[in-house]
Coordinates of C-alpha atoms and ligand atoms in Angstrom, one line a residue:
M1 CA 0.0 0.0 0.0
M2 CA 1.2 3.4 -1.0
A3 CA 4.6 1.9 -1.7
N4 CA 5.4 2.5 -5.4
Y5 CA 5.2 6.2 -5.5
R6 CA 8.3 7.3 -3.6
E7 CA 10.0 8.8 -6.6
M8 CA 6.9 10.8 -7.4
W9 CA 6.7 12.1 -3.8
E10 CA 10.4 12.9 -3.8
A11 CA 10.0 14.9 -7.0
L12 CA 7.2 16.8 -5.4
G13 CA 9.5 17.9 -2.6
M14 CA 7.6 16.0 0.1
D15 CA 9.0 15.1 3.5
L16 CA 9.2 11.4 2.8
E17 CA 10.1 10.4 6.3
N18 CA 7.2 12.1 8.0
H19 CA 4.9 11.0 5.1
D20 CA 5.8 7.4 5.9
N21 CA 4.4 7.9 9.4
L22 CA 1.1 8.9 7.8
C23 CA 1.1 6.0 5.4
A24 CA 1.7 3.7 8.3
V25 CA -1.4 4.7 10.2
L26 CA -4.0 5.2 7.5
P27 CA -4.5 1.6 6.4
D28 CA -5.2 0.5 10.0
A29 CA -7.6 3.4 10.5
F30 CA -9.4 2.5 7.3
G31 CA -9.5 -1.2 8.1
D32 CA -11.0 -0.5 11.5
V33 CA -13.6 1.8 10.3
Y34 CA -14.5 0.5 6.9
L35 CA -13.4 -3.0 6.3
S36 CA -14.9 -4.2 9.5
Q37 CA -18.4 -3.5 8.1
E38 CA -20.4 -6.5 6.9
N39 CA -22.2 -6.9 3.6
R40 CA -21.0 -3.7 2.0
P41 CA -22.1 -2.9 -1.5
E42 CA -19.6 -4.5 -3.9
S43 CA -19.4 -1.2 -5.8
M44 CA -17.5 0.3 -2.8
D45 CA -14.5 -1.6 -4.2
F46 CA -13.7 1.5 -6.3
W47 CA -13.5 3.8 -3.3
D48 CA -11.6 1.2 -1.3
M49 CA -9.0 1.1 -4.0
V50 CA -8.7 4.9 -4.2
V51 CA -8.2 5.1 -0.4
A52 CA -5.7 2.4 -0.4
D53 CA -3.5 4.5 -2.7
I54 CA -4.9 7.9 -1.9
H55 CA -1.6 9.6 -2.2
G56 CA -0.6 7.6 -5.3
I57 CA -3.2 6.9 -8.0
R58 CA -4.9 10.3 -8.3
P59 CA -1.8 12.4 -7.8
A60 CA 0.0 10.4 -10.5
E61 CA -3.0 11.1 -12.8
L62 CA -2.8 14.8 -12.0
I63 CA 1.0 14.9 -12.7
E64 CA 0.4 13.1 -16.1
A65 CA -2.3 15.7 -16.9
Q66 CA 0.1 18.5 -16.0
K67 CA 2.7 17.0 -18.4
D68 CA 0.0 17.5 -21.1
G69 CA -0.2 21.1 -20.2
K70 CA -3.2 21.0 -17.9
K71 CA -3.4 23.1 -14.8
V72 CA -4.7 21.9 -11.4
F73 CA -6.7 24.2 -9.1
G74 CA -6.8 23.3 -5.4
T75 CA -10.0 24.4 -3.6
F76 CA -11.2 24.5 0.0
C77 CA -14.9 25.3 -0.2
V78 CA -18.0 24.2 -2.1
F79 CA -18.6 27.7 -3.3
V80 CA -15.7 27.7 -5.8
P81 CA -17.5 26.8 -9.0
D82 CA -15.9 23.7 -10.6
E83 CA -17.7 24.5 -13.9
V84 CA -15.5 27.5 -14.6
V85 CA -12.3 25.4 -14.2
I86 CA -13.6 22.5 -16.3
A87 CA -14.7 24.9 -19.0
A88 CA -11.0 25.9 -19.4
D89 CA -9.8 22.3 -19.5
G90 CA -8.5 22.7 -16.0
I91 CA -8.7 20.2 -13.1
V92 CA -10.1 20.8 -9.6
T93 CA -9.0 19.0 -6.5
G94 CA -10.2 19.5 -3.0
L95 CA -7.5 20.4 -0.4
C96 CA -9.3 20.4 2.9
G97 CA -7.4 18.4 5.6
G98 CA -9.3 15.9 7.7
S99 CA -6.5 14.3 9.7
Q100 CA -5.2 15.0 13.1
F101 CA -1.8 14.0 11.6
W102 CA -1.5 17.4 10.0
V103 CA -2.8 19.5 12.9
P104 CA 0.6 19.9 14.8
D105 CA 2.3 21.3 11.7
G106 CA -0.6 23.8 11.4
E107 CA -0.3 24.8 15.0
K108 CA 3.3 25.9 14.5
V109 CA 2.0 28.9 12.6
L110 CA -1.7 29.2 13.5
P111 CA -3.4 30.0 16.9
K112 CA -4.3 26.7 18.6
S113 CA -7.8 28.1 18.8
T114 CA -8.3 27.6 15.1
C115 CA -10.6 25.0 13.7
P116 CA -8.9 21.6 13.0
L117 CA -9.9 21.8 9.3
I118 CA -7.9 24.9 8.8
K119 CA -5.0 23.7 11.0
A120 CA -4.8 20.4 9.1
S121 CA -5.0 22.1 5.7
V122 CA -2.2 24.5 6.6
G123 CA -0.2 21.7 8.2
A124 CA -0.5 19.5 5.2
R125 CA 1.0 22.2 3.1
L126 CA 3.8 23.4 5.4
G127 CA 4.7 19.9 6.6
K128 CA 5.0 18.7 3.0
T129 CA 3.1 15.6 3.7
C130 CA 0.2 15.8 1.2
P131 CA 0.9 15.4 -2.6
F132 CA -2.3 17.3 -3.6
F133 CA -1.0 20.4 -1.9
R134 CA 2.3 20.0 -3.8
I135 CA 0.7 19.4 -7.1
A136 CA -1.8 22.2 -7.3
D137 CA -0.7 25.0 -9.7
M138 CA -3.0 27.5 -8.0
Y139 CA -4.9 27.5 -4.7
V140 CA -8.4 29.1 -4.7
G141 CA -9.4 30.5 -1.4
E142 CA -12.6 32.3 -0.4
T143 CA -13.8 34.8 2.1
T144 CA -15.9 32.5 4.2
C145 CA -14.8 32.3 7.8
D146 CA -12.1 34.5 9.5
G147 CA -9.8 31.6 10.1
K148 CA -9.7 30.7 6.4
K149 CA -9.3 34.3 5.3
K150 CA -6.2 34.7 7.4
A151 CA -4.9 31.2 6.5
W152 CA -4.8 32.2 2.8
E153 CA -2.2 34.8 3.7
I154 CA 0.1 32.1 5.0
L155 CA -0.7 29.5 2.4
G156 CA -0.3 32.0 -0.4
Q157 CA 3.3 32.8 0.5
D158 CA 4.8 30.4 -2.0
V159 CA 1.8 29.2 -4.2
P160 CA -0.2 31.4 -6.6
M161 CA -3.4 32.1 -4.7
H162 CA -6.7 33.5 -6.0
I163 CA -9.3 34.4 -3.4
M164 CA -13.0 34.6 -4.3
D165 CA -14.9 37.3 -2.4
I166 CA -18.0 35.5 -1.1
P167 CA -20.8 37.8 0.0
Q168 CA -22.0 37.5 3.6
M169 CA -25.6 38.1 2.7
K170 CA -27.8 37.0 -0.1
R171 CA -29.6 40.1 -1.2
E172 CA -30.0 40.8 -5.0
K173 CA -27.0 43.1 -5.0
D174 CA -24.9 40.4 -3.3
I175 CA -25.8 37.8 -5.8
A176 CA -25.0 40.3 -8.6
R177 CA -21.6 40.9 -7.1
W178 CA -21.0 37.2 -6.7
K179 CA -21.7 36.8 -10.4
E180 CA -19.0 39.4 -11.1
E181 CA -16.7 37.5 -8.8
I182 CA -17.3 34.3 -10.9
A183 CA -16.6 36.3 -14.1
D184 CA -13.3 37.5 -12.6
F185 CA -12.4 34.0 -11.5
A186 CA -13.0 32.9 -15.1
K187 CA -10.4 35.4 -16.3
V188 CA -7.9 34.1 -13.8
V189 CA -8.6 30.6 -14.9
E190 CA -8.2 31.5 -18.5
E191 CA -4.9 33.2 -17.8
T192 CA -3.6 30.3 -15.8
T193 CA -4.6 27.6 -18.2
G194 CA -4.0 29.6 -21.4
N195 CA -7.4 28.4 -22.6
E196 CA -10.4 30.5 -23.5
I197 CA -13.7 29.8 -21.8
T198 CA -16.4 30.0 -24.5
P199 CA -20.1 29.8 -24.0
E200 CA -20.1 26.3 -25.5
K201 CA -17.4 25.0 -23.3
L202 CA -19.0 26.5 -20.2
A203 CA -22.3 24.9 -21.2
D204 CA -20.5 21.5 -21.5
A205 CA -18.9 21.9 -18.1
I206 CA -22.2 22.8 -16.5
K207 CA -23.6 19.5 -17.9
I208 CA -20.6 17.5 -16.6
I209 CA -20.9 18.9 -13.0
N210 CA -24.7 18.5 -13.0
A211 CA -24.3 14.9 -14.0
K212 CA -22.0 14.3 -11.1
R213 CA -24.5 16.0 -8.8
R214 CA -27.3 13.8 -10.1
A215 CA -25.3 10.6 -9.6
M216 CA -24.5 11.5 -6.0
K217 CA -28.1 12.4 -5.4
R218 CA -29.2 9.0 -6.7
V219 CA -27.0 7.4 -4.0
Y220 CA -28.5 9.7 -1.4
E221 CA -32.0 8.8 -2.6
A222 CA -31.4 5.2 -1.9
R223 CA -30.8 6.1 1.8
K224 CA -34.4 7.1 2.1
A225 CA -35.4 3.4 1.9
D226 CA -36.7 1.8 5.1
K227 CA -34.2 -1.0 4.7
L228 CA -30.9 0.8 4.4
P229 CA -28.8 -0.6 1.5
I230 CA -25.6 1.2 2.5
S231 CA -24.0 2.6 5.6
G232 CA -23.5 6.3 6.3
K233 CA -19.8 5.8 6.5
D234 CA -19.6 4.4 3.0
V235 CA -21.6 7.3 1.5
L236 CA -19.4 9.7 3.4
L237 CA -16.3 8.1 1.8
M238 CA -17.9 8.4 -1.6
T239 CA -18.6 12.1 -1.1
Q240 CA -15.1 12.8 0.4
I241 CA -13.4 11.3 -2.7
A242 CA -15.8 13.1 -5.1
F243 CA -13.8 16.3 -4.2
F244 CA -10.6 14.7 -5.6
D245 CA -11.8 12.6 -8.5
D246 CA -12.3 13.4 -12.2
P247 CA -16.0 14.5 -12.3
Q248 CA -17.0 12.2 -15.1
R249 CA -15.5 9.1 -13.5
C250 CA -17.1 10.2 -10.2
A251 CA -20.5 10.3 -11.8
Q252 CA -19.9 6.9 -13.4
M253 CA -18.9 5.3 -10.2
C254 CA -21.7 6.9 -8.2
N255 CA -24.2 5.7 -10.8
R256 CA -22.8 2.2 -10.6
L257 CA -23.2 2.3 -6.8
A258 CA -26.7 3.7 -7.1
D259 CA -27.7 0.8 -9.5
E260 CA -26.5 -1.7 -6.9
L261 CA -28.3 0.1 -4.1
E262 CA -31.6 0.3 -6.0
D263 CA -31.2 -3.4 -6.7
R264 CA -30.7 -4.0 -3.0
I265 CA -33.7 -2.0 -2.1
E266 CA -35.8 -4.1 -4.5
K267 CA -34.5 -7.3 -2.8
G268 CA -34.8 -5.9 0.7
V269 CA -31.1 -6.1 1.4
S270 CA -30.0 -4.0 4.4
V271 CA -26.7 -3.4 6.1
F272 CA -28.4 -2.6 9.4
P273 CA -30.8 -4.7 11.6
E274 CA -34.5 -3.7 11.4
G275 CA -35.4 -0.9 13.8
T276 CA -31.9 0.8 13.7
K277 CA -32.4 4.4 14.6
R278 CA -31.9 6.8 11.7
I279 CA -29.7 9.9 12.2
L280 CA -29.3 13.0 10.2
V281 CA -25.9 14.6 10.7
S282 CA -25.8 18.4 10.2
G283 CA -23.0 20.9 10.6
T284 CA -19.4 21.4 9.7
P285 CA -17.7 19.4 6.8
M286 CA -15.8 16.2 7.3
A287 CA -12.8 16.2 5.1
I288 CA -11.1 12.9 4.3
P289 CA -10.1 10.9 6.5
N290 CA -12.4 12.3 9.1
W291 CA -14.7 9.4 9.7
K292 CA -14.8 9.8 13.5
L293 CA -18.4 10.8 14.2
H294 CA -20.0 8.5 11.6
H295 CA -18.0 5.6 13.0
I296 CA -19.1 6.3 16.6
I297 CA -22.8 6.7 15.5
E298 CA -22.8 3.6 13.5
T299 CA -21.2 1.5 16.2
S300 CA -23.6 2.9 18.8
G301 CA -26.8 1.3 17.5
A302 CA -27.8 3.9 14.9
A303 CA -27.3 4.6 11.2
V304 CA -26.4 7.9 9.5
V305 CA -28.9 8.3 6.6
C306 CA -28.1 11.8 5.5
E307 CA -25.5 14.6 6.0
E308 CA -26.6 18.2 5.8
T309 CA -22.9 19.3 5.5
C310 CA -20.6 20.4 2.7
T311 CA -19.4 16.7 2.5
G312 CA -23.1 15.9 2.0
T313 CA -26.2 17.6 0.6
R314 CA -24.7 21.1 0.4
Y315 CA -22.2 19.7 -2.1
F316 CA -24.6 18.3 -4.7
E317 CA -28.1 19.7 -4.2
N318 CA -29.4 22.1 -6.8
E319 CA -28.2 22.1 -10.4
V320 CA -27.2 25.0 -12.7
P321 CA -29.9 25.3 -15.4
E322 CA -28.6 23.9 -18.6
T323 CA -30.1 26.7 -20.7
G324 CA -26.9 27.8 -22.4
G325 CA -26.8 31.4 -23.6
S326 CA -24.0 33.9 -23.3
L327 CA -21.2 33.7 -20.8
D328 CA -22.8 36.4 -18.8
E329 CA -26.1 34.5 -18.7
Q330 CA -24.4 31.3 -17.7
F331 CA -22.3 33.1 -15.0
A332 CA -25.6 34.4 -13.6
A333 CA -27.1 30.9 -13.6
I334 CA -24.0 29.6 -11.8
A335 CA -24.1 32.4 -9.3
D336 CA -27.8 31.6 -8.5
R337 CA -27.1 28.0 -8.0
Y338 CA -24.1 28.5 -5.6
M339 CA -26.0 31.1 -3.6
K340 CA -28.5 28.4 -2.7
I341 CA -25.8 26.7 -0.6
N342 CA -26.7 27.6 3.0
C343 CA -23.4 27.9 4.9
A344 CA -23.3 29.4 8.4
C345 CA -21.0 32.1 7.0
F346 CA -24.1 34.0 5.7
T347 CA -26.4 36.1 7.7
P348 CA -29.3 35.5 8.0
N349 CA -29.1 31.8 7.2
T350 CA -32.6 30.6 8.2
D351 CA -32.8 28.6 5.0
R352 CA -30.3 26.1 6.4
T353 CA -32.6 25.4 9.3
K354 CA -35.4 24.8 6.8
D355 CA -33.1 22.5 4.8
I356 CA -32.4 20.4 8.0
I357 CA -36.1 20.1 8.8
R358 CA -36.9 19.2 5.2
L359 CA -34.1 16.6 5.1
A360 CA -35.1 15.2 8.5
K361 CA -38.6 14.5 7.0
E362 CA -37.4 13.3 3.6
Y363 CA -35.0 10.8 5.2
K364 CA -37.5 9.8 7.9
V365 CA -34.9 10.4 10.7
D366 CA -35.4 9.6 14.3
G367 CA -33.0 12.4 15.4
V368 CA -30.5 14.9 14.3
I369 CA -26.9 15.2 15.5
D370 CA -25.6 18.7 14.9
V371 CA -21.9 18.6 14.9
N372 CA -19.5 21.5 15.2
L373 CA -15.7 21.4 14.6
K374 CA -14.1 22.8 17.7
F375 CA -13.4 26.6 17.3
C376 CA -15.8 27.1 14.4
C377 CA -17.6 30.0 15.8
L378 CA -20.1 30.2 12.9
Y379 CA -21.6 26.7 13.1
D380 CA -21.3 26.8 16.9
T381 CA -23.4 29.9 17.2
E382 CA -25.9 28.8 14.5
G383 CA -26.3 25.5 16.5
Y384 CA -28.5 27.5 18.9
S385 CA -31.1 28.4 16.2
V386 CA -30.8 24.9 14.7
E387 CA -31.6 23.2 18.0
Q388 CA -34.4 25.7 18.8
A389 CA -36.1 25.1 15.4
L390 CA -35.8 21.3 15.6
K391 CA -37.2 21.2 19.1
E392 CA -40.2 23.3 17.9
E393 CA -40.7 20.7 15.1
G394 CA -40.5 17.9 17.7
I395 CA -37.4 16.4 16.2
P396 CA -34.9 15.2 18.8
V397 CA -31.5 16.9 18.4
L398 CA -28.1 16.4 20.0
G399 CA -25.5 19.2 19.6
I400 CA -21.9 18.1 19.8
E401 CA -18.5 19.7 19.4
T402 CA -15.5 17.8 18.5
D403 CA -12.1 17.8 16.7
Y404 CA -9.9 15.3 15.0
T405 CA -8.3 13.8 18.1
D406 CA -9.5 10.6 19.7
A407 CA -9.4 12.2 23.2
D408 CA -13.2 12.7 23.4
A409 CA -14.2 9.5 21.5
E410 CA -15.4 7.6 24.5
Q411 CA -17.2 10.6 26.0
L412 CA -18.9 11.1 22.6
R413 CA -19.9 7.5 22.4
T414 CA -21.5 7.7 25.8
R415 CA -23.5 10.7 24.8
I416 CA -24.5 9.3 21.5
E417 CA -25.5 6.0 22.9
A418 CA -27.7 7.8 25.5
F419 CA -29.2 9.9 22.7
V420 CA -30.0 6.9 20.5
E421 CA -31.5 5.1 23.5
M422 CA -33.7 8.0 24.2
L423 CA -35.0 7.9 20.6
G424 CA -37.0 4.9 21.9
Ligands
BJ8_1 S1 -19.7 26.5 2.3 S2 -19.0 25.1 5.6 S3 -16.9 24.4 2.7 S4 -17.0 27.7 4.3 S5 -15.4 24.5 10.0 S6 -13.0 26.2 8.0 S7 -16.3 27.6 8.5 S8 -14.0 27.6 11.1 S9 -15.6 24.8 6.2 FE1 -17.0 25.5 4.8 FE2 -17.4 26.5 2.4 FE3 -19.1 27.0 4.4 FE4 -19.0 24.7 3.3 FE5 -14.2 27.9 8.9 FE6 -15.9 26.6 10.4 FE7 -13.5 25.7 10.1 FE8 -15.2 25.7 8.1

């Protein structure tokens, strides 16, 4: 596992010795969390293979593409529109760090009271232990939370960095400004790739990303079944890897999985015993390999049936209308679609609460676990309104705060077990 890529990692200027430490722990973690599950859908073999060589297969593909003159854009937020990059024959790769392994390197330069996602992302770059951070020709940041805004100043010291100014409100004038921001991003992408974005190419790119969204949505739809054909953990893995993969292959693999799940539903195959409590997880994103909460929930007598997170429904819900038209019209359509993402960095953000209630009903959940990554002030504060609204709806909710360490795992398990038990 992860053995044959040393030359590539060396050429990328990685810290091989420290990277070996990461490679040594990941297979065990994956084995404990994933391979211990029974009766998994066979189509998960694709994602198992990708994880087994997560720093090998896809990085090697990206480097090959770069040899053909393609440019790789590293992103940290679901607001950065993939369509624009694809339209210029560029490649997008997610860069959010989800491992505690990277946190100490991040803490060398960031305040400890920064959220682990940011600390891990910065640590992965500065510690030279993630090939994706080494490969990206350009990083694309955004003005979402304060922690990220300041992190770009450190990350951008030795990598070209473009920052998209994301509005903090969703008034008409904010959306119009966001459209301009997308048009500006398109110019930067054109300059970086050397390729022109034409209306036809953008229309094609919109179709490619919509197809990926639809395929992911099909997998999610299958989780509405009474007999759950797949675990939450497996779907989380699918979504996490969707940020790194080629979008067309991603769609193909998700559709293949959805076919199998639909077949399982027809045959009544389930991966959980009847009566297992159904949980919706809402809150902060879970970047790979952050499987902590899902693992605890699914080994505490419950199943995760949906994620209202950016590694969940916020990533794929809503499509860009495929109406074509001028670049300007398409940028407007893209701006509209992305402004439907309800992130806690907006105010007001009452539509997120509505989303959570809608999803809770659609997925027939018994309860909601609202998770906050430690030191994320936005989701932490919004948790108050979320809990209030859910209680008014009579939907049981458990608010938790956690990080990437295992220090609180047992305490979390106790609380989650008690919550699940309370669900009757
Ligand atoms: S659209 S959720 S991906 S900003 S958890 S780094 S907010 S302190 S990740 Fe996000 Fe885009 Fe929003 Fe989604 Fe900051 Fe909070 Fe950390 Fe966060």
